[in-house]
Tab-separated table of C-alpha atoms and ligand atoms in Angstrom:
chain	number	residue	atom	x	y	z
A	1	MET	CA	81.702	60.484	91.081
A	2	SER	CA	84.118	58.857	88.671
A	3	THR	CA	81.368	58.556	86.106
A	4	HIS	CA	80.864	62.302	85.965
A	5	GLU	CA	82.551	63.749	82.926
A	6	HIS	CA	81.832	67.367	83.745
A	7	HIS	CA	82.492	67.663	87.422
A	8	ASP	CA	83.383	71.288	87.836
A	9	HIS	CA	85.521	71.312	90.983
A	10	GLY	CA	87.475	68.112	90.616
A	11	HIS	CA	86.355	66.758	93.941
A	12	ASP	CA	83.266	65.358	95.583
A	13	HIS	CA	81.078	67.885	97.360
A	14	SER	CA	79.246	65.220	99.315
A	15	HIS	CA	81.990	64.198	101.739
A	16	GLY	CA	81.692	67.292	103.842
A	17	HIS	CA	85.229	68.701	104.209
A	18	ALA	CA	85.867	72.395	104.593
A	19	HIS	CA	86.023	74.071	101.216
A	20	ASP	CA	89.477	75.573	101.103
A	21	HIS	CA	88.828	77.148	97.713
A	22	THR	CA	86.043	79.381	98.968
A	23	THR	CA	86.834	82.880	100.217
A	24	PHE	CA	88.046	83.066	103.788
A	25	GLN	CA	85.828	86.045	104.550
A	26	PRO	CA	82.426	86.302	102.959
A	27	ASP	CA	81.895	89.348	100.799
A	28	ILE	CA	80.250	92.110	102.800
A	29	ARG	CA	77.422	92.642	100.353
A	30	GLU	CA	76.173	91.163	97.143
A	31	PRO	CA	78.362	92.190	94.210
A	32	SER	CA	76.594	94.403	91.731
A	33	GLU	CA	79.212	95.866	89.395
A	34	GLU	CA	80.743	93.998	86.518
A	35	TRP	CA	84.296	94.388	87.893
A	36	GLU	CA	83.194	92.799	91.169
A	37	PHE	CA	81.995	89.669	89.385
A	38	LEU	CA	85.223	89.634	87.390
A	39	GLU	CA	87.319	89.941	90.587
A	40	ILE	CA	85.443	87.101	92.284
A	41	ALA	CA	85.650	84.861	89.216
A	42	LEU	CA	89.384	85.493	88.805
A	43	ARG	CA	90.138	85.085	92.519
A	44	GLU	CA	88.190	81.832	92.783
A	45	LEU	CA	89.849	80.454	89.660
A	46	LEU	CA	93.347	81.282	90.945
A	47	ILE	CA	92.507	79.643	94.272
A	48	ASP	CA	90.883	76.649	92.575
A	49	LYS	CA	93.958	76.143	90.362
A	50	GLY	CA	96.251	76.354	93.386
A	51	VAL	CA	98.046	79.506	92.179
A	52	ILE	CA	97.206	81.360	95.395
A	53	THR	CA	95.382	80.402	98.570
A	54	ALA	CA	92.434	82.112	100.237
A	55	ARG	CA	94.696	82.683	103.260
A	56	GLU	CA	97.219	84.568	101.106
A	57	VAL	CA	94.465	86.804	99.740
A	58	GLN	CA	93.312	87.551	103.275
A	59	ASP	CA	96.880	88.190	104.506
A	60	GLN	CA	97.353	90.738	101.702
A	61	ILE	CA	94.097	92.489	102.586
A	62	GLU	CA	95.161	92.655	106.240
A	63	ALA	CA	98.611	93.949	105.302
A	64	TRP	CA	97.036	96.773	103.279
A	65	GLU	CA	94.601	97.606	106.052
A	66	LYS	CA	97.525	98.022	108.475
A	67	LYS	CA	99.087	100.766	106.355
A	68	SER	CA	98.161	104.206	107.605
A	69	PRO	CA	98.894	107.913	107.111
A	70	GLU	CA	101.513	107.633	109.878
A	71	GLY	CA	103.832	106.313	107.174
A	72	GLY	CA	103.408	109.404	105.018
A	73	ALA	CA	103.681	111.642	108.089
A	74	ARG	CA	107.116	110.152	108.844
A	75	VAL	CA	108.206	110.951	105.291
A	76	VAL	CA	106.954	114.546	105.541
A	77	ALA	CA	108.541	115.150	108.968
A	78	LYS	CA	111.846	113.869	107.614
A	79	ALA	CA	111.540	116.181	104.599
A	80	TRP	CA	110.876	119.131	106.931
A	81	THR	CA	113.959	118.481	109.029
A	82	ASP	CA	116.454	117.105	106.509
A	83	ASP	CA	117.099	119.288	103.460
A	84	GLY	CA	119.054	116.585	101.671
A	85	PHE	CA	116.201	114.129	102.089
A	86	ARG	CA	113.697	116.761	100.927
A	87	GLN	CA	115.693	117.287	97.736
A	88	ARG	CA	115.958	113.560	97.095
A	89	LEU	CA	112.215	113.155	97.761
A	90	LEU	CA	111.366	115.851	95.223
A	91	GLU	CA	113.737	114.381	92.647
A	92	ASP	CA	112.877	110.695	93.023
A	93	GLY	CA	110.049	109.884	95.387
A	94	ASN	CA	110.387	106.110	95.166
A	95	ALA	CA	114.101	106.072	96.000
A	96	ALA	CA	113.698	108.554	98.863
A	97	VAL	CA	110.860	106.742	100.639
A	98	ALA	CA	112.725	103.453	100.194
A	99	GLU	CA	115.371	104.966	102.510
A	100	LEU	CA	112.686	104.870	105.209
A	101	GLY	CA	111.646	101.331	104.327
A	102	PHE	CA	108.640	102.045	102.101
A	103	GLU	CA	108.598	99.951	98.950
A	104	ILE	CA	106.405	101.350	96.197
A	105	GLU	CA	106.437	98.891	93.354
A	106	ALA	CA	105.430	99.526	89.767
A	107	LEU	CA	104.253	103.071	90.516
A	108	LYS	CA	105.967	106.400	90.220
A	109	LEU	CA	105.751	108.415	93.426
A	110	VAL	CA	105.848	112.165	92.936
A	111	ALA	CA	106.219	114.413	95.981
A	112	LEU	CA	104.803	117.927	95.642
A	113	GLU	CA	105.895	120.651	97.992
A	114	ASN	CA	103.397	123.212	99.232
A	115	THR	CA	104.697	126.703	99.838
A	116	ASP	CA	103.259	130.128	100.654
A	117	ASP	CA	102.759	130.689	96.919
A	118	LEU	CA	101.628	127.274	95.721
A	119	HIS	CA	99.202	124.733	97.194
A	120	HIS	CA	98.751	121.280	95.639
A	121	MET	CA	95.612	119.208	95.968
A	122	VAL	CA	95.386	115.617	94.722
A	123	VAL	CA	92.460	113.890	93.078
A	124	CYS	CA	91.927	110.847	90.904
A	125	THR	CA	89.232	111.965	88.507
A	126	LEU	CA	88.932	108.507	86.968
A	127	CYS	CA	88.705	106.282	90.035
A	128	SER	CA	90.545	106.320	93.363
A	129	CYS	CA	94.311	106.124	92.738
A	130	TYR	CA	96.015	106.952	96.015
A	131	PRO	CA	99.494	106.454	97.538
A	132	ARG	CA	98.318	103.552	99.698
A	133	PRO	CA	101.772	102.381	100.810
A	134	LEU	CA	102.176	105.776	102.524
A	135	LEU	CA	98.597	106.768	103.395
A	136	GLY	CA	96.714	103.494	103.763
A	137	VAL	CA	93.181	103.023	102.501
A	138	PRO	CA	91.680	106.195	100.971
A	139	PRO	CA	88.779	107.936	102.712
A	140	LEU	CA	85.334	107.460	101.196
A	141	TRP	CA	85.066	111.087	100.120
A	142	TYR	CA	88.232	110.731	98.041
A	143	LYS	CA	86.528	108.023	96.010
A	144	SER	CA	83.237	109.878	95.716
A	145	ARG	CA	82.019	111.163	92.369
A	146	GLU	CA	81.423	114.542	93.964
A	147	TYR	CA	85.030	115.065	95.078
A	148	ARG	CA	86.402	113.674	91.834
A	149	SER	CA	84.401	116.070	89.706
A	150	ARG	CA	84.407	119.167	91.908
A	151	ALA	CA	88.104	119.040	92.809
A	152	VAL	CA	89.067	120.083	89.303
A	153	ARG	CA	86.233	122.599	88.827
A	154	GLU	CA	86.152	124.390	92.151
A	155	PRO	CA	89.101	123.400	94.335
A	156	ARG	CA	88.791	126.487	96.520
A	157	ALA	CA	85.176	125.664	97.339
A	158	ILE	CA	86.254	122.184	98.397
A	159	LEU	CA	89.090	123.590	100.494
A	160	ALA	CA	86.596	125.894	102.209
A	161	GLU	CA	84.365	122.914	103.011
A	162	PHE	CA	87.361	121.231	104.617
A	163	GLY	CA	87.881	124.400	106.655
A	164	THR	CA	91.094	125.151	104.808
A	165	GLU	CA	91.713	128.842	104.284
A	166	LEU	CA	94.497	129.930	101.991
A	167	PRO	CA	95.544	133.460	101.121
A	168	GLU	CA	94.153	134.693	97.795
A	169	THR	CA	97.744	135.041	96.619
A	170	THR	CA	98.363	131.303	96.975
A	171	GLU	CA	97.927	129.469	93.699
A	172	VAL	CA	95.920	126.242	94.024
A	173	ARG	CA	97.113	123.510	91.667
A	174	VAL	CA	95.063	120.326	91.333
A	175	VAL	CA	96.939	117.227	90.203
A	176	ASP	CA	95.230	114.158	88.777
A	177	SER	CA	96.539	110.734	89.781
A	178	THR	CA	96.806	107.997	87.224
A	179	ALA	CA	97.135	104.245	87.300
A	180	ASP	CA	100.938	104.508	87.334
A	181	CYS	CA	101.630	107.786	89.094
A	182	ARG	CA	100.791	108.691	92.709
A	183	TYR	CA	101.251	112.005	94.473
A	184	LEU	CA	102.246	112.818	98.021
A	185	VAL	CA	101.764	116.411	99.099
A	186	ILE	CA	104.396	117.797	101.449
A	187	PRO	CA	102.355	120.362	103.382
A	188	ARG	CA	103.945	123.653	104.339
A	189	ARG	CA	105.732	123.311	107.654
A	190	PRO	CA	103.664	125.234	110.216
A	191	ASP	CA	105.094	128.345	111.842
A	192	GLY	CA	106.388	128.007	115.375
A	193	THR	CA	107.698	124.483	114.935
A	194	GLU	CA	111.398	125.313	115.072
A	195	GLY	CA	113.208	122.975	117.391
A	196	MET	CA	110.505	120.301	117.368
A	197	SER	CA	111.636	116.706	116.970
A	198	GLU	CA	110.832	114.648	113.903
A	199	ALA	CA	108.315	112.599	115.916
A	200	GLU	CA	106.616	115.740	117.241
A	201	LEU	CA	106.445	117.164	113.736
A	202	ALA	CA	105.019	113.929	112.314
A	203	ALA	CA	102.072	114.296	114.709
A	204	LEU	CA	101.183	117.575	112.955
A	205	VAL	CA	100.952	115.930	109.543
A	206	SER	CA	97.348	114.896	108.988
A	207	ARG	CA	96.225	112.550	106.265
A	208	ASP	CA	94.285	115.335	104.567
A	209	SER	CA	97.323	117.623	104.557
A	210	MET	CA	99.117	114.999	102.443
A	211	ILE	CA	96.175	114.878	100.017
A	212	GLY	CA	96.117	118.665	99.978
A	213	THR	CA	92.590	119.250	101.218
A	214	ALA	CA	94.029	120.587	104.467
A	215	THR	CA	97.160	122.146	105.850
A	216	ALA	CA	99.303	120.643	108.586
A	217	PHE	CA	98.151	121.213	112.166
A	218	ALA	CA	99.531	124.201	114.023
A	219	PRO	CA	101.732	123.236	116.983
A	220	ASP	CA	99.305	124.846	119.444
A	221	GLY	CA	96.614	122.387	118.381
A	222	GLU	CA	94.705	124.922	116.322
A	223	GLY	CA	92.902	123.299	113.408
A	224	ARG	CA	92.991	119.891	115.024
A	225	SER	CA	89.565	118.362	115.145
A	226	GLY	CA	90.249	115.660	117.656
B	301	FE	FE1	92.273	105.991	90.238
């Protein structure tokens, strides 16, 4: 091999060791979009140059997959029961959620409070920006072209398809996420929940209620789909 001037990996492929620069988990399907080829090329280069390891990439993926809407539900339940926290959350989302141990780096977190008069619904018209540290991986419909385009044109039709009925007097406000700003909807606290514990309240906070396509569950289980 020493005679090869243009060996592209810097080691001999013929001696049969495990290739630690290949991806730990094979890609699920063949890449087809330009950004997918770019991601693979960049990832393999960084691994090849020893900047990161395949294991580190996989650990990060697993860490993100472990995040779930239960995180956001804890934040909402705290906001429902602690007025001071609710104020701090509305003023500075990042600082408030950090109190509960959620680090949101390099992004501005904006909490939006739903009331009887005003209902917020979140979309990313451009791609799929989503408060992942608090809600986990976004649902497929959130990333779909249909949701992204219809959410701004006919939000009430979308709400109806989600089975969400709001009074005509409630204003529906659609907010568009960006690469550096993420929204968390604080759904209206359901009636009949006085005296419930924070943990009991958190169980009423669905993922969709924090995106704004739904309201929080009623304490009697109404609206809960299983
Ligand atoms: Fe996006």
